[in-house]
Amino acid sequence: MSKKCYRFFGGLLTAQEHWLNKMSEKGYRLIRTEKMLYEFEACKPDQVKYCVEFIGQKSKANASDYHEFLEGMGYKVFYKNINLNYSVGKVRLRPWAEKGGRIATNATTFNRELLIVEKDNDGKPFELHTSYEDKENYYRNLRNPWLLLLLMFAIFAVVNRSAVFGVLALVSLIPVLVYQTQVMQNKREGKTKEW
């Protein structure tokens, strides 16, 4: 028996991951995703665990390689969109992305910015990034799109003397600070803790 749920999380990766793990605790395993659709099948409660990872900065080749790497480790992997965009033929400029990923189209990584990774629950914590350096780079990649938005809104606010753009800049500042704190924390812990 399958169950369909319609949700939109946008950039709230932790909320999406938490919800998927709650569905697993209730005895549902993800089998398919679309724009807002999550389709599940029944399984034993808490049989699987989920991680949600942002890969919007990767080129198509690197995203595919990473997808294959995770599947090679025995994980089940789903692509997911971070935006709601129902138009065809869109092109998105991502100046913060790596070379080869700066222009996203339907043929590359547009509407495939997230990976939902599933593993069998073995009782151990499920983390895709285990070293401090890896975590620092991951949080930096999460911060950079928000930093670009913050700078754009701040410039528009000053140039246009617009309170609306000022408010949008302040809202964009929140994830920048959250992710920058994570970057600095992992950098500091990487220097102080030895393996």
PDB file of C-alpha atoms in Angstrom:
ATOM      1  CA  MET A   1       0.000   0.000   0.000  1.00  0.00           C
ATOM      2  CA  SER A   2       1.403   3.384  -0.937  1.00  0.00           C
ATOM      3  CA  LYS A   3       0.810   6.746   0.665  1.00  0.00           C
ATOM      4  CA  LYS A   4       1.161  10.096  -1.112  1.00  0.00           C
ATOM      5  CA  CYS A   5       1.963  13.325   0.717  1.00  0.00           C
ATOM      6  CA  TYR A   6       2.303  16.799  -0.744  1.00  0.00           C
ATOM      7  CA  ARG A   7       4.786  19.070   1.010  1.00  0.00           C
ATOM      8  CA  PHE A   8       7.083  21.935   0.146  1.00  0.00           C
ATOM      9  CA  PHE A   9      10.113  22.618   2.326  1.00  0.00           C
ATOM     10  CA  GLY A  10      12.148  24.938   0.093  1.00  0.00           C
ATOM     11  CA  GLY A  11      15.526  25.494   1.709  1.00  0.00           C
ATOM     12  CA  LEU A  12      14.498  24.065   5.092  1.00  0.00           C
ATOM     13  CA  LEU A  13      16.631  20.950   4.763  1.00  0.00           C
ATOM     14  CA  THR A  14      16.568  20.041   8.447  1.00  0.00           C
ATOM     15  CA  ALA A  15      12.758  20.230   8.544  1.00  0.00           C
ATOM     16  CA  GLN A  16      12.503  18.011   5.466  1.00  0.00           C
ATOM     17  CA  GLU A  17      14.940  15.493   6.919  1.00  0.00           C
ATOM     18  CA  HIS A  18      13.104  15.491  10.266  1.00  0.00           C
ATOM     19  CA  TRP A  19       9.737  14.919   8.533  1.00  0.00           C
ATOM     20  CA  LEU A  20      11.103  12.042   6.415  1.00  0.00           C
ATOM     21  CA  ASN A  21      12.541  10.377   9.529  1.00  0.00           C
ATOM     22  CA  LYS A  22       9.177  10.833  11.325  1.00  0.00           C
ATOM     23  CA  MET A  23       7.456   9.113   8.371  1.00  0.00           C
ATOM     24  CA  SER A  24       9.965   6.262   8.721  1.00  0.00           C
ATOM     25  CA  GLU A  25       9.192   6.009  12.439  1.00  0.00           C
ATOM     26  CA  LYS A  26       5.515   5.648  11.498  1.00  0.00           C
ATOM     27  CA  GLY A  27       6.364   2.788   9.113  1.00  0.00           C
ATOM     28  CA  TYR A  28       6.676   4.514   5.717  1.00  0.00           C
ATOM     29  CA  ARG A  29       9.600   4.335   3.310  1.00  0.00           C
ATOM     30  CA  LEU A  30      10.113   6.804   0.451  1.00  0.00           C
ATOM     31  CA  ILE A  31       9.748   5.313  -3.037  1.00  0.00           C
ATOM     32  CA  ARG A  32       9.296   8.377  -5.289  1.00  0.00           C
ATOM     33  CA  THR A  33       9.545  12.157  -5.293  1.00  0.00           C
ATOM     34  CA  GLU A  34       8.362  14.908  -7.615  1.00  0.00           C
ATOM     35  CA  LYS A  35       7.952  18.694  -7.234  1.00  0.00           C
ATOM     36  CA  MET A  36       5.804  18.582  -4.087  1.00  0.00           C
ATOM     37  CA  LEU A  37       5.015  14.857  -4.028  1.00  0.00           C
ATOM     38  CA  TYR A  38       6.506  12.325  -1.668  1.00  0.00           C
ATOM     39  CA  GLU A  39       5.268   8.785  -2.224  1.00  0.00           C
ATOM     40  CA  PHE A  40       5.819   6.145   0.458  1.00  0.00           C
ATOM     41  CA  GLU A  41       5.293   2.418   0.869  1.00  0.00           C
ATOM     42  CA  ALA A  42       4.671   0.609   4.120  1.00  0.00           C
ATOM     43  CA  CYS A  43       7.672  -0.839   5.955  1.00  0.00           C
ATOM     44  CA  LYS A  44       8.622  -1.729   9.511  1.00  0.00           C
ATOM     45  CA  PRO A  45       8.596   1.318  11.780  1.00  0.00           C
ATOM     46  CA  ASP A  46      11.991   3.021  11.919  1.00  0.00           C
ATOM     47  CA  GLN A  47      13.434   0.636   9.306  1.00  0.00           C
ATOM     48  CA  VAL A  48      15.285   3.388   7.422  1.00  0.00           C
ATOM     49  CA  LYS A  49      16.956   6.743   8.130  1.00  0.00           C
ATOM     50  CA  TYR A  50      17.163   9.796   5.877  1.00  0.00           C
ATOM     51  CA  CYS A  51      19.607  12.623   5.232  1.00  0.00           C
ATOM     52  CA  VAL A  52      18.864  15.564   2.954  1.00  0.00           C
ATOM     53  CA  GLU A  53      21.818  17.186   1.235  1.00  0.00           C
ATOM     54  CA  PHE A  54      22.152  20.345  -0.852  1.00  0.00           C
ATOM     55  CA  ILE A  55      24.080  19.766  -4.097  1.00  0.00           C
ATOM     56  CA  GLY A  56      23.021  22.887  -6.032  1.00  0.00           C
ATOM     57  CA  GLN A  57      26.624  24.064  -6.275  1.00  0.00           C
ATOM     58  CA  LYS A  58      27.774  20.946  -8.141  1.00  0.00           C
ATOM     59  CA  SER A  59      28.112  20.541 -11.885  1.00  0.00           C
ATOM     60  CA  LYS A  60      25.950  17.898 -13.557  1.00  0.00           C
ATOM     61  CA  ALA A  61      28.928  15.525 -13.805  1.00  0.00           C
ATOM     62  CA  ASN A  62      29.927  15.969 -10.140  1.00  0.00           C
ATOM     63  CA  ALA A  63      26.309  15.600  -8.979  1.00  0.00           C
ATOM     64  CA  SER A  64      25.956  12.365 -10.974  1.00  0.00           C
ATOM     65  CA  ASP A  65      29.292  11.056  -9.653  1.00  0.00           C
ATOM     66  CA  TYR A  66      28.262  11.821  -6.078  1.00  0.00           C
ATOM     67  CA  HIS A  67      24.864  10.166  -6.638  1.00  0.00           C
ATOM     68  CA  GLU A  68      26.587   7.029  -7.978  1.00  0.00           C
ATOM     69  CA  PHE A  69      29.114   7.076  -5.105  1.00  0.00           C
ATOM     70  CA  LEU A  70      26.315   7.107  -2.521  1.00  0.00           C
ATOM     71  CA  GLU A  71      24.429   4.325  -4.306  1.00  0.00           C
ATOM     72  CA  GLY A  72      27.673   2.345  -4.467  1.00  0.00           C
ATOM     73  CA  MET A  73      27.836   2.575  -0.669  1.00  0.00           C
ATOM     74  CA  GLY A  74      24.427   0.885  -0.504  1.00  0.00           C
ATOM     75  CA  TYR A  75      22.263   3.962  -0.020  1.00  0.00           C
ATOM     76  CA  LYS A  76      19.086   4.692  -1.945  1.00  0.00           C
ATOM     77  CA  VAL A  77      19.200   8.209  -3.415  1.00  0.00           C
ATOM     78  CA  PHE A  78      16.475  10.529  -4.747  1.00  0.00           C
ATOM     79  CA  TYR A  79      16.892  13.895  -6.463  1.00  0.00           C
ATOM     80  CA  LYS A  80      14.621  16.682  -5.194  1.00  0.00           C
ATOM     81  CA  ASN A  81      13.934  20.281  -6.123  1.00  0.00           C
ATOM     82  CA  ILE A  82      14.530  23.153  -3.724  1.00  0.00           C
ATOM     83  CA  ASN A  83      12.268  25.585  -5.645  1.00  0.00           C
ATOM     84  CA  LEU A  84       8.753  25.371  -6.999  1.00  0.00           C
ATOM     85  CA  ASN A  85       9.167  26.059 -10.672  1.00  0.00           C
ATOM     86  CA  TYR A  86       6.699  24.618 -13.122  1.00  0.00           C
ATOM     87  CA  SER A  87       7.961  26.328 -16.280  1.00  0.00           C
ATOM     88  CA  VAL A  88       9.894  24.550 -19.014  1.00  0.00           C
ATOM     89  CA  GLY A  89      13.192  25.705 -20.459  1.00  0.00           C
ATOM     90  CA  LYS A  90      14.424  27.734 -17.504  1.00  0.00           C
ATOM     91  CA  VAL A  91      18.030  28.748 -17.063  1.00  0.00           C
ATOM     92  CA  ARG A  92      19.380  29.721 -13.672  1.00  0.00           C
ATOM     93  CA  LEU A  93      22.656  31.513 -13.033  1.00  0.00           C
ATOM     94  CA  ARG A  94      24.515  30.318  -9.936  1.00  0.00           C
ATOM     95  CA  PRO A  95      27.650  32.462  -9.575  1.00  0.00           C
ATOM     96  CA  TRP A  96      28.428  30.820  -6.212  1.00  0.00           C
ATOM     97  CA  ALA A  97      28.594  27.310  -7.713  1.00  0.00           C
ATOM     98  CA  GLU A  98      31.631  25.377  -8.874  1.00  0.00           C
ATOM     99  CA  LYS A  99      32.807  25.635 -12.470  1.00  0.00           C
ATOM    100  CA  GLY A 100      30.411  23.688 -14.669  1.00  0.00           C
ATOM    101  CA  GLY A 101      27.506  24.264 -12.267  1.00  0.00           C
ATOM    102  CA  ARG A 102      27.182  28.032 -12.616  1.00  0.00           C
ATOM    103  CA  ILE A 103      24.513  27.754 -15.282  1.00  0.00           C
ATOM    104  CA  ALA A 104      21.724  25.338 -14.398  1.00  0.00           C
ATOM    105  CA  THR A 105      19.165  24.204 -16.957  1.00  0.00           C
ATOM    106  CA  ASN A 106      16.551  21.458 -17.134  1.00  0.00           C
ATOM    107  CA  ALA A 107      19.232  19.260 -18.730  1.00  0.00           C
ATOM    108  CA  THR A 108      21.683  19.814 -15.855  1.00  0.00           C
ATOM    109  CA  THR A 109      20.918  20.478 -12.175  1.00  0.00           C
ATOM    110  CA  PHE A 110      17.894  22.792 -12.326  1.00  0.00           C
ATOM    111  CA  ASN A 111      15.185  21.384  -9.986  1.00  0.00           C
ATOM    112  CA  ARG A 112      17.683  18.745  -8.807  1.00  0.00           C
ATOM    113  CA  GLU A 113      19.384  20.742  -6.061  1.00  0.00           C
ATOM    114  CA  LEU A 114      18.806  18.266  -3.240  1.00  0.00           C
ATOM    115  CA  LEU A 115      19.592  14.636  -2.616  1.00  0.00           C
ATOM    116  CA  ILE A 116      17.450  12.607  -0.261  1.00  0.00           C
ATOM    117  CA  VAL A 117      19.627   9.745   0.939  1.00  0.00           C
ATOM    118  CA  GLU A 118      18.123   6.655   2.573  1.00  0.00           C
ATOM    119  CA  LYS A 119      19.963   3.959   4.492  1.00  0.00           C
ATOM    120  CA  ASP A 120      18.821   0.968   6.492  1.00  0.00           C
ATOM    121  CA  ASN A 121      18.625   1.857  10.174  1.00  0.00           C
ATOM    122  CA  ASP A 122      21.504   0.125  11.903  1.00  0.00           C
ATOM    123  CA  GLY A 123      21.145   2.157  15.105  1.00  0.00           C
ATOM    124  CA  LYS A 124      24.133   4.384  14.309  1.00  0.00           C
ATOM    125  CA  PRO A 125      23.810   8.112  13.569  1.00  0.00           C
ATOM    126  CA  PHE A 126      23.423   8.895   9.863  1.00  0.00           C
ATOM    127  CA  GLU A 127      25.815  11.608   8.729  1.00  0.00           C
ATOM    128  CA  LEU A 128      27.085  12.079   5.202  1.00  0.00           C
ATOM    129  CA  HIS A 129      29.810  14.492   6.311  1.00  0.00           C
ATOM    130  CA  THR A 130      32.016  13.175   9.075  1.00  0.00           C
ATOM    131  CA  SER A 131      35.239  15.197   9.022  1.00  0.00           C
ATOM    132  CA  TYR A 132      35.324  18.778  10.279  1.00  0.00           C
ATOM    133  CA  GLU A 133      36.802  19.989   6.992  1.00  0.00           C
ATOM    134  CA  ASP A 134      34.046  18.268   5.001  1.00  0.00           C
ATOM    135  CA  LYS A 135      31.353  19.754   7.260  1.00  0.00           C
ATOM    136  CA  GLU A 136      32.953  23.203   6.983  1.00  0.00           C
ATOM    137  CA  ASN A 137      32.887  23.001   3.161  1.00  0.00           C
ATOM    138  CA  TYR A 138      29.291  21.752   3.173  1.00  0.00           C
ATOM    139  CA  TYR A 139      28.050  24.629   5.358  1.00  0.00           C
ATOM    140  CA  ARG A 140      30.014  27.075   3.220  1.00  0.00           C
ATOM    141  CA  ASN A 141      28.159  25.734   0.151  1.00  0.00           C
ATOM    142  CA  LEU A 142      24.856  26.208   1.978  1.00  0.00           C
ATOM    143  CA  ARG A 143      25.801  29.755   3.005  1.00  0.00           C
ATOM    144  CA  ASN A 144      26.955  31.056  -0.383  1.00  0.00           C
ATOM    145  CA  PRO A 145      23.569  31.281  -2.192  1.00  0.00           C
ATOM    146  CA  TRP A 146      22.109  33.160   0.779  1.00  0.00           C
ATOM    147  CA  LEU A 147      25.139  35.444   0.879  1.00  0.00           C
ATOM    148  CA  LEU A 148      24.603  36.319  -2.783  1.00  0.00           C
ATOM    149  CA  LEU A 149      20.924  37.096  -2.097  1.00  0.00           C
ATOM    150  CA  LEU A 150      21.873  39.212   0.903  1.00  0.00           C
ATOM    151  CA  LEU A 151      24.329  41.264  -1.153  1.00  0.00           C
ATOM    152  CA  MET A 152      21.868  41.715  -4.023  1.00  0.00           C
ATOM    153  CA  PHE A 153      19.020  42.802  -1.733  1.00  0.00           C
ATOM    154  CA  ALA A 154      21.322  45.143   0.193  1.00  0.00           C
ATOM    155  CA  ILE A 155      22.509  46.789  -3.022  1.00  0.00           C
ATOM    156  CA  PHE A 156      18.928  47.131  -4.310  1.00  0.00           C
ATOM    157  CA  ALA A 157      17.852  48.573  -0.944  1.00  0.00           C
ATOM    158  CA  VAL A 158      20.568  51.237  -1.049  1.00  0.00           C
ATOM    159  CA  VAL A 159      20.262  52.083  -4.748  1.00  0.00           C
ATOM    160  CA  ASN A 160      16.457  52.220  -4.735  1.00  0.00           C
ATOM    161  CA  ARG A 161      16.116  53.446  -1.137  1.00  0.00           C
ATOM    162  CA  SER A 162      13.644  50.623  -0.687  1.00  0.00           C
ATOM    163  CA  ALA A 163      12.497  49.354   2.690  1.00  0.00           C
ATOM    164  CA  VAL A 164      11.168  46.170   1.054  1.00  0.00           C
ATOM    165  CA  PHE A 165      14.607  45.231  -0.261  1.00  0.00           C
ATOM    166  CA  GLY A 166      16.062  46.161   3.127  1.00  0.00           C
ATOM    167  CA  VAL A 167      13.706  43.739   4.858  1.00  0.00           C
ATOM    168  CA  LEU A 168      14.541  41.019   2.323  1.00  0.00           C
ATOM    169  CA  ALA A 169      18.240  41.636   2.976  1.00  0.00           C
ATOM    170  CA  LEU A 170      17.668  41.241   6.724  1.00  0.00           C
ATOM    171  CA  VAL A 171      15.708  38.026   6.181  1.00  0.00           C
ATOM    172  CA  SER A 172      18.538  36.691   3.984  1.00  0.00           C
ATOM    173  CA  LEU A 173      20.995  37.559   6.731  1.00  0.00           C
ATOM    174  CA  ILE A 174      19.500  34.914   9.066  1.00  0.00           C
ATOM    175  CA  PRO A 175      20.597  31.800   7.111  1.00  0.00           C
ATOM    176  CA  VAL A 176      23.926  33.487   6.297  1.00  0.00           C
ATOM    177  CA  LEU A 177      24.620  33.870  10.027  1.00  0.00           C
ATOM    178  CA  VAL A 178      23.400  30.362  10.856  1.00  0.00           C
ATOM    179  CA  TYR A 179      25.571  28.700   8.217  1.00  0.00           C
ATOM    180  CA  GLN A 180      28.561  30.983   8.895  1.00  0.00           C
ATOM    181  CA  THR A 181      28.377  29.987  12.558  1.00  0.00           C
ATOM    182  CA  GLN A 182      28.508  26.330  11.496  1.00  0.00           C
ATOM    183  CA  VAL A 183      31.478  27.037   9.209  1.00  0.00           C
ATOM    184  CA  MET A 184      33.396  28.751  12.015  1.00  0.00           C
ATOM    185  CA  GLN A 185      32.467  26.088  14.582  1.00  0.00           C
ATOM    186  CA  ASN A 186      33.677  23.240  12.362  1.00  0.00           C
ATOM    187  CA  LYS A 187      36.840  25.152  11.466  1.00  0.00           C
ATOM    188  CA  ARG A 188      37.567  25.747  15.162  1.00  0.00           C
ATOM    189  CA  GLU A 189      36.804  22.159  16.161  1.00  0.00           C
ATOM    190  CA  GLY A 190      38.913  20.839  13.295  1.00  0.00           C
ATOM    191  CA  LYS A 191      41.900  22.755  14.627  1.00  0.00           C
ATOM    192  CA  THR A 192      41.444  21.780  18.276  1.00  0.00           C
ATOM    193  CA  LYS A 193      40.449  18.105  18.037  1.00  0.00           C
ATOM    194  CA  GLU A 194      42.817  15.466  16.815  1.00  0.00           C
ATOM    195  CA  TRP A 195      41.726  12.167  15.336  1.00  0.00           C
TER     196      TRP A 195
END
